[in-house]
mmCIF file of C-alpha atoms in Angstrom:
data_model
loop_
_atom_site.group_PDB
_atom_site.id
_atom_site.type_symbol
_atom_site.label_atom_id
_atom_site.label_comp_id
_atom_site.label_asym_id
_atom_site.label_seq_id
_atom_site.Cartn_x
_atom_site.Cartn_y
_atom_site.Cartn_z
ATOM 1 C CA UNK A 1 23.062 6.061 -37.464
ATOM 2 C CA UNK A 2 26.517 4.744 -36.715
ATOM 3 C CA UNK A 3 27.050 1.023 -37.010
ATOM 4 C CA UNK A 4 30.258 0.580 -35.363
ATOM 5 C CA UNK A 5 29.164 0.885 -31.279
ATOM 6 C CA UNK A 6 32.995 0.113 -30.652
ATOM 7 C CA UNK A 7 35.686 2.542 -31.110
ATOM 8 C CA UNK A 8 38.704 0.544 -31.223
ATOM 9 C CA UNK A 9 42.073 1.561 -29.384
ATOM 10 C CA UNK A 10 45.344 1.074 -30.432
ATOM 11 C CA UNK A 11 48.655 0.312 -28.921
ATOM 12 C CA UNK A 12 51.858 2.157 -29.110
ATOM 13 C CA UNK A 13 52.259 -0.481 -32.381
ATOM 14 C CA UNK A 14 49.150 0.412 -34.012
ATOM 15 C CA UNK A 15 47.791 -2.783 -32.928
ATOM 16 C CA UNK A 16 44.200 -2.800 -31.739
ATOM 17 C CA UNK A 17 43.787 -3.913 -28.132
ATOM 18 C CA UNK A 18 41.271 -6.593 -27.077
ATOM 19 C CA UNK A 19 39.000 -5.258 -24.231
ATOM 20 C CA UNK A 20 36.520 -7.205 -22.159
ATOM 21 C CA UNK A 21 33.415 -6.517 -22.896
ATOM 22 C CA UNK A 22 30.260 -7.014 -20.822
ATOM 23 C CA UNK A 23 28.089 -7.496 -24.055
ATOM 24 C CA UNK A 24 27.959 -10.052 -26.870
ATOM 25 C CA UNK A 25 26.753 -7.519 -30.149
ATOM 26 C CA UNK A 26 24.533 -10.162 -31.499
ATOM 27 C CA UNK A 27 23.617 -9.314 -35.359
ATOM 28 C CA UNK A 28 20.010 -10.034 -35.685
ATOM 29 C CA UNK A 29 17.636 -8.843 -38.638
ATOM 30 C CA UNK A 30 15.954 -6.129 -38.386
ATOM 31 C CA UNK A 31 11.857 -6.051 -39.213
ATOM 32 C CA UNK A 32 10.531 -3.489 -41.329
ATOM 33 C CA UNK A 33 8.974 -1.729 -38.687
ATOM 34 C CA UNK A 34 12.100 -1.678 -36.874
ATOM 35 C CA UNK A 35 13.708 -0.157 -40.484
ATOM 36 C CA UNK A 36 11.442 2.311 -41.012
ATOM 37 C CA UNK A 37 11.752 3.810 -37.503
ATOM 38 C CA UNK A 38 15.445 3.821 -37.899
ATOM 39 C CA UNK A 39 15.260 5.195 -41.074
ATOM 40 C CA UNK A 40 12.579 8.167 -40.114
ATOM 41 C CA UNK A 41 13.101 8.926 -36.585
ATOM 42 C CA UNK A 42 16.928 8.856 -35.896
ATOM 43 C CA UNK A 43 17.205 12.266 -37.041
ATOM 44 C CA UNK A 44 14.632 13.266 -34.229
ATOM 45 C CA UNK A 45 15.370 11.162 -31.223
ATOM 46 C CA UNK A 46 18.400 9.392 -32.194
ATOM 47 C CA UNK A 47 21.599 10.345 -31.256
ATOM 48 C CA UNK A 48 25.394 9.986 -32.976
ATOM 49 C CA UNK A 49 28.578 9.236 -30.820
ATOM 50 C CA UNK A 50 31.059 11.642 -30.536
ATOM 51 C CA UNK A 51 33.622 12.405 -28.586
ATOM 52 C CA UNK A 52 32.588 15.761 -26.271
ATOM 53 C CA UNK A 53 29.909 16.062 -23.409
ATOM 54 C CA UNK A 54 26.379 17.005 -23.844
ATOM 55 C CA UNK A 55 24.761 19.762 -23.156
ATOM 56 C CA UNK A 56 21.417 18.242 -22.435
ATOM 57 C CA UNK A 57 19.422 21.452 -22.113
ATOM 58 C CA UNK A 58 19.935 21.543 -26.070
ATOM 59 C CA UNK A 59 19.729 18.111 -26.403
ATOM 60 C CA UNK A 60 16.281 17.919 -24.668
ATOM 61 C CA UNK A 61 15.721 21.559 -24.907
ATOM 62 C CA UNK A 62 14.676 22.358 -21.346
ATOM 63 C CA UNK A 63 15.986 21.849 -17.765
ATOM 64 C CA UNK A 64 14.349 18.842 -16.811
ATOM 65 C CA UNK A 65 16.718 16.035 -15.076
ATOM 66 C CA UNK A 66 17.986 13.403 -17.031
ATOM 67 C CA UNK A 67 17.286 9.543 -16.252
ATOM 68 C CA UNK A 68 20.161 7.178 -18.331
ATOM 69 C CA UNK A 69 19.548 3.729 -19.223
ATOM 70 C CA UNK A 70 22.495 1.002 -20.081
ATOM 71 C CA UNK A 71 20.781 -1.519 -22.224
ATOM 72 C CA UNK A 72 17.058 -0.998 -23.249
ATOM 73 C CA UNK A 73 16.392 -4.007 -24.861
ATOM 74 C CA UNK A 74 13.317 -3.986 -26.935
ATOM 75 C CA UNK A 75 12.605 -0.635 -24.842
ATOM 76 C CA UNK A 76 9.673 -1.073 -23.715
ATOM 77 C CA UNK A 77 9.851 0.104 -20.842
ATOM 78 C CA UNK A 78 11.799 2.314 -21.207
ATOM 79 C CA UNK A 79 9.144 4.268 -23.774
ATOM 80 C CA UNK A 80 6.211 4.071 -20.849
ATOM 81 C CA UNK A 81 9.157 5.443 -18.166
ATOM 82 C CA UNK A 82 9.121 8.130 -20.529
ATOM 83 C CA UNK A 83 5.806 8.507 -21.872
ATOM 84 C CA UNK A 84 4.723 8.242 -17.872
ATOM 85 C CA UNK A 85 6.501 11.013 -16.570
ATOM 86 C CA UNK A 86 7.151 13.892 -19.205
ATOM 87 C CA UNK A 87 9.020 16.350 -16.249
ATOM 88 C CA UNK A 88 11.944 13.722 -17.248
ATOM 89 C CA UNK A 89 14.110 12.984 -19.901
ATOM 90 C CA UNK A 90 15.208 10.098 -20.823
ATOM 91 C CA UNK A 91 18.102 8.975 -22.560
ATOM 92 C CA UNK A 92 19.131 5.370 -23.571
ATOM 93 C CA UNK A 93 21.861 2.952 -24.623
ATOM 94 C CA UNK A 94 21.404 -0.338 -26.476
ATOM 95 C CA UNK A 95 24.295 -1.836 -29.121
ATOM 96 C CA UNK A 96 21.639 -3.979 -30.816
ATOM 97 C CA UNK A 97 20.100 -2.140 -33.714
ATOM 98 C CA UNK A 98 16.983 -4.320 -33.933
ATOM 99 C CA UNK A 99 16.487 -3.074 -30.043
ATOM 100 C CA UNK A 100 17.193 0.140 -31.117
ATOM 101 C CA UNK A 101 14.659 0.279 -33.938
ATOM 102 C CA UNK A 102 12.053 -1.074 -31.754
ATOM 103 C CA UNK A 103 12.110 1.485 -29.149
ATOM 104 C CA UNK A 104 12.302 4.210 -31.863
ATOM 105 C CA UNK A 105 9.067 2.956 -32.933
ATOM 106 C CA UNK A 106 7.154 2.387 -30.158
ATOM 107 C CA UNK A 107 8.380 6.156 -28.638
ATOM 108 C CA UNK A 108 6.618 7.366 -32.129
ATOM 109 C CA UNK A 109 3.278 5.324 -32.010
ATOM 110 C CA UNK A 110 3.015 6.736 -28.198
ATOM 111 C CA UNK A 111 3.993 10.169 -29.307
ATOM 112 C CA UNK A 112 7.397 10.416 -27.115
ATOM 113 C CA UNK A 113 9.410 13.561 -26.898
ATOM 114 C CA UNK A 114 11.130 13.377 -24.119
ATOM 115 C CA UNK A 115 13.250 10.643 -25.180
ATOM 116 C CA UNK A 116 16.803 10.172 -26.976
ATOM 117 C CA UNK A 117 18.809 7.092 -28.132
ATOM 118 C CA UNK A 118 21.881 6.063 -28.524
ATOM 119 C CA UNK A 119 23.313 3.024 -30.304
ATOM 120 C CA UNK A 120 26.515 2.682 -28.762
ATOM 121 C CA UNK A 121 29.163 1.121 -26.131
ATOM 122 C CA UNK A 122 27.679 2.665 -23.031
ATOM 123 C CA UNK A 123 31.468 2.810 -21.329
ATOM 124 C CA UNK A 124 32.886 4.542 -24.139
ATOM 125 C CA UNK A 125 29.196 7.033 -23.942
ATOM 126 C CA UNK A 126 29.787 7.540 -20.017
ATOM 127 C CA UNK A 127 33.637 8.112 -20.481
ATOM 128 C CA UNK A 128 33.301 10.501 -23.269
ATOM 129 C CA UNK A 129 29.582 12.509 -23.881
ATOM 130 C CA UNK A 130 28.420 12.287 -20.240
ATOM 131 C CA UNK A 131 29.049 15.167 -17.926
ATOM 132 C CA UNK A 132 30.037 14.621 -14.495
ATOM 133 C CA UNK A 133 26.817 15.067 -12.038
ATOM 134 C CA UNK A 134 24.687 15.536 -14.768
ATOM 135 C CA UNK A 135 22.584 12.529 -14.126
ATOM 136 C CA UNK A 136 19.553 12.205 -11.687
ATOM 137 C CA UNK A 137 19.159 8.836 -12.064
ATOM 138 C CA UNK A 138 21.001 5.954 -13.933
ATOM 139 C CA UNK A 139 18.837 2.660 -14.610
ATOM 140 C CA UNK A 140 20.785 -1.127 -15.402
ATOM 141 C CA UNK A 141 17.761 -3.346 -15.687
ATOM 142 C CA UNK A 142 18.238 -7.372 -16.671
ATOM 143 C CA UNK A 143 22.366 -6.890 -17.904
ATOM 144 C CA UNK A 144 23.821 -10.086 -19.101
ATOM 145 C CA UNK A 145 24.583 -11.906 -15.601
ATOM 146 C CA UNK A 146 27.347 -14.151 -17.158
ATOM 147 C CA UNK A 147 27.097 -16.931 -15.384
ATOM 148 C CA UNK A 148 29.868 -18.715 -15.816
ATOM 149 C CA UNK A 149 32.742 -18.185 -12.835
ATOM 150 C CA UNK A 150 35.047 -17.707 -16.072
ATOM 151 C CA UNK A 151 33.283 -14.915 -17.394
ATOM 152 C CA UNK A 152 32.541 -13.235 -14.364
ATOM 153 C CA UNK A 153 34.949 -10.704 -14.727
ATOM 154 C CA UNK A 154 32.563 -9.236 -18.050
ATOM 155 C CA UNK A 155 29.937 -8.155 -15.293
ATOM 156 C CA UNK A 156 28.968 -5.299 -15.779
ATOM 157 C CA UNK A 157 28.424 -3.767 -12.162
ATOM 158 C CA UNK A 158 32.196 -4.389 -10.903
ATOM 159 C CA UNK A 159 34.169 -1.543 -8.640
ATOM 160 C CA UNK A 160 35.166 0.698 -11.723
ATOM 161 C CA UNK A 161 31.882 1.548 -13.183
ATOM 162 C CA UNK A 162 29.982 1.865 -9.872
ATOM 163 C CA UNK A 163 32.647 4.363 -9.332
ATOM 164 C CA UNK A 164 32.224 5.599 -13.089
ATOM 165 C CA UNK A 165 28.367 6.071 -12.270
ATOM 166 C CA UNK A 166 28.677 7.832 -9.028
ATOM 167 C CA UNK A 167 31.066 10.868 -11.206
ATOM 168 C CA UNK A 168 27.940 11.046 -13.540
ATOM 169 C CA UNK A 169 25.181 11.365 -10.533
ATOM 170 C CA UNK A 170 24.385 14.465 -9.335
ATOM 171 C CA UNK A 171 24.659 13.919 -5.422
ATOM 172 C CA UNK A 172 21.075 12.938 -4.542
ATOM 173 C CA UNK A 173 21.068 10.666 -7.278
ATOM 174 C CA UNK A 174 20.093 7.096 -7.736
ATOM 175 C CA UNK A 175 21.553 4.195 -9.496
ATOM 176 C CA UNK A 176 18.940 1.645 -10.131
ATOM 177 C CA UNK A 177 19.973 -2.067 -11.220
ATOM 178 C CA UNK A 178 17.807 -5.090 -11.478
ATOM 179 C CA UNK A 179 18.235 -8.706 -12.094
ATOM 180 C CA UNK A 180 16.653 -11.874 -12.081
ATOM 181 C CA UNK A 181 20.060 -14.447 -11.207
ATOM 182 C CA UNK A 182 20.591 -13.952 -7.616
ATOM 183 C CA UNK A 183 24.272 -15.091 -7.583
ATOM 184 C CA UNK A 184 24.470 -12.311 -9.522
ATOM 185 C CA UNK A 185 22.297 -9.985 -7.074
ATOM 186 C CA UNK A 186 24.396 -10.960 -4.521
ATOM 187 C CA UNK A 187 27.732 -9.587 -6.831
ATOM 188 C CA UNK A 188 26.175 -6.603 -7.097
ATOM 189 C CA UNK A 189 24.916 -6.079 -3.680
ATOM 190 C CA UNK A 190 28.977 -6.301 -2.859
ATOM 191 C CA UNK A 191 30.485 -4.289 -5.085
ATOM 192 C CA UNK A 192 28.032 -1.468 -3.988
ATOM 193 C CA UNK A 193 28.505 -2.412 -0.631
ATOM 194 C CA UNK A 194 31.845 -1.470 -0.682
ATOM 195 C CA UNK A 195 31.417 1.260 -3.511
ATOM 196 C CA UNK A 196 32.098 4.409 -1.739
ATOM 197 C CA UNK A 197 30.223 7.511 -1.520
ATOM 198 C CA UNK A 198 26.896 5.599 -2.035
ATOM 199 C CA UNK A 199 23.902 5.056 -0.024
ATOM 200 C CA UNK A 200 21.570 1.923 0.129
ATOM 201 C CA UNK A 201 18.438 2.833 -0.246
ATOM 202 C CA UNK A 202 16.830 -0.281 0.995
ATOM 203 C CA UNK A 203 15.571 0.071 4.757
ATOM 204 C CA UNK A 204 16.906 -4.000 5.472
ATOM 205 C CA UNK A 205 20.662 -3.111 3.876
ATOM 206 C CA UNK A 206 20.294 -5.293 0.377
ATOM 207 C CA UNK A 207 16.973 -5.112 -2.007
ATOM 208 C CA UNK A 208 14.396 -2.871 -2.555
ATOM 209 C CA UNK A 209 10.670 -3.758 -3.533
ATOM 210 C CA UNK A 210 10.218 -3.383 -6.909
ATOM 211 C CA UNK A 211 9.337 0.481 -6.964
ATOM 212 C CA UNK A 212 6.120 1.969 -9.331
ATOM 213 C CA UNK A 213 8.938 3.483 -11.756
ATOM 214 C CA UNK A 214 10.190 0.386 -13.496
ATOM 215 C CA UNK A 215 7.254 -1.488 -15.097
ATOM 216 C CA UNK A 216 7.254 -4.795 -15.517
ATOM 217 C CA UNK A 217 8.665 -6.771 -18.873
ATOM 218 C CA UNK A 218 6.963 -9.755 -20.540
ATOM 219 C CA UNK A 219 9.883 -11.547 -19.275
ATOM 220 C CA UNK A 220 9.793 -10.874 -16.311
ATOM 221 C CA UNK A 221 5.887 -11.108 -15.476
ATOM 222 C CA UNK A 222 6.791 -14.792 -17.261
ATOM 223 C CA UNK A 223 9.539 -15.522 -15.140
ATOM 224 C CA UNK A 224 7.546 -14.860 -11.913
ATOM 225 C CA UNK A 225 4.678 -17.231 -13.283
ATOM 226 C CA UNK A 226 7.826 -19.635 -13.431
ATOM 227 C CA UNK A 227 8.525 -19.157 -9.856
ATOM 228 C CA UNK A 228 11.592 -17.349 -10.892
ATOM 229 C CA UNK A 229 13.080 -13.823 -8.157
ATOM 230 C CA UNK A 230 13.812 -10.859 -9.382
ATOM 231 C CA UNK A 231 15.355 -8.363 -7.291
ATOM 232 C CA UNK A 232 16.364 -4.694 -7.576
ATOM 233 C CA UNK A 233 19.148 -2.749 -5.930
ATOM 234 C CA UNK A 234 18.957 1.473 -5.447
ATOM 235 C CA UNK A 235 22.257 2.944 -4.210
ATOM 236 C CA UNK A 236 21.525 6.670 -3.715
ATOM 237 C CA UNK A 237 25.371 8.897 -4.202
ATOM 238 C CA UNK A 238 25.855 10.938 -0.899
ATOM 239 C CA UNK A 239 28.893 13.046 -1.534
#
């Protein structure tokens, strides 16, 4: 497993160059059973960065289409996507290893094969190992919504990467985002607005019910007892 989820680029001086970033890598401790699952099921499920395209048919040894999702968490529910529809694969990002670890674990203990990790800047993924319209689905659940106006600009969903996402969708595809900071609902809702070569899926022109295929997080179940919105977004790529 690699540690380093940032390649670093270099100017003409050899200099590395500062990038925004729409993540913090936070460095927290890993449990044992987080360990062990690094330690015995990487090999199996967990995927190195490198710099050329996939060939998912090896990678998941079949046909099936491909569901990506930027920033599993714990991945939670991310294993019971998988383990809840096995005519899919599934394949993951997350930069924190303890996240990383955790998934790996729970996929074993539920006997997941149709899933693959990565542990890795998911720009620097998307730019270099996915293949254009190879995707059937791509899922951003919960990203960091930055909320101050100052940081703004290290949103994730801005005009470059919904473009960047549409290349990777297969026409027919769906991005699926989801957030509980409606300033930050209302961001995205824009820039998808205006993203071309999408569709909104939602009947009313902004959010979507939440639909049967993401299940609900601790979190967020939490946050509604709190009285706290969450709403979800499904732009569908039409050409």
């Amino acid at each position: 497993m690699i540690n380093n989820v940032i390649s670093p680029e270099y100017n003409e001086e050899g200099r590395v160059m500062r990038r925004v970033r729409s993540f913090v890598r936070r460095q927290g401790r890993l449990t044992q059973r987080q360990e062990d699952a690094l330690q015995s099921e990487w090999a199996a499920m967990g995927i190195d960065f490198v710099a050329q395209p996939f060939d998912f048919a090896t990678v998941f040894n079949n046909q099936n289409p491909v569901v990506l999702e930027i920033g599993f968490g714990m991945g939670t529910s991310l294993v019971t996507m998988a383990s809840q529809n096995p005519d899919k694969n599934f394949l993951g990002i997350e930069v924190h290893a303890p996240g990383v670890g955790a998934c790996l674990a729970s996929a074993k203990e539920e006997n997941v094969t149709n899933l693959r990790v990565m542990c890795h800047d998911a720009i620097e993924v998307l730019d270099c190992m996915i293949p254009d319209g190879s995707l059937s689905m791509v899922q951003l659940f919960f990203p960091d919504p930055w909320h101050k106006a100052k940081h703004n600009k290290r949103r994730i969903v801005q005009s470059p990467f919904a473009d960047k996402i549409r290349s990777k969708l297969a026409v027919g595809g769906v991005f699926h985002m989801a957030t509980d900071w409606e300033p930050y609902a209302v961001h995205m809702l824009e820039v998808m607005s205006n993203a071309e070569g999408y569709k909104n899926v939602s009947s009313s022109g902004d959010y979507v019910p939440r639909p049967e295929t993401r299940p609900e997080t601790k979190f967020e179940k939490r946050g509604q007892r709190l009285g706290h919105g969450v709403w979800d977004l499904m732009f569908e790529r039409t050409k």
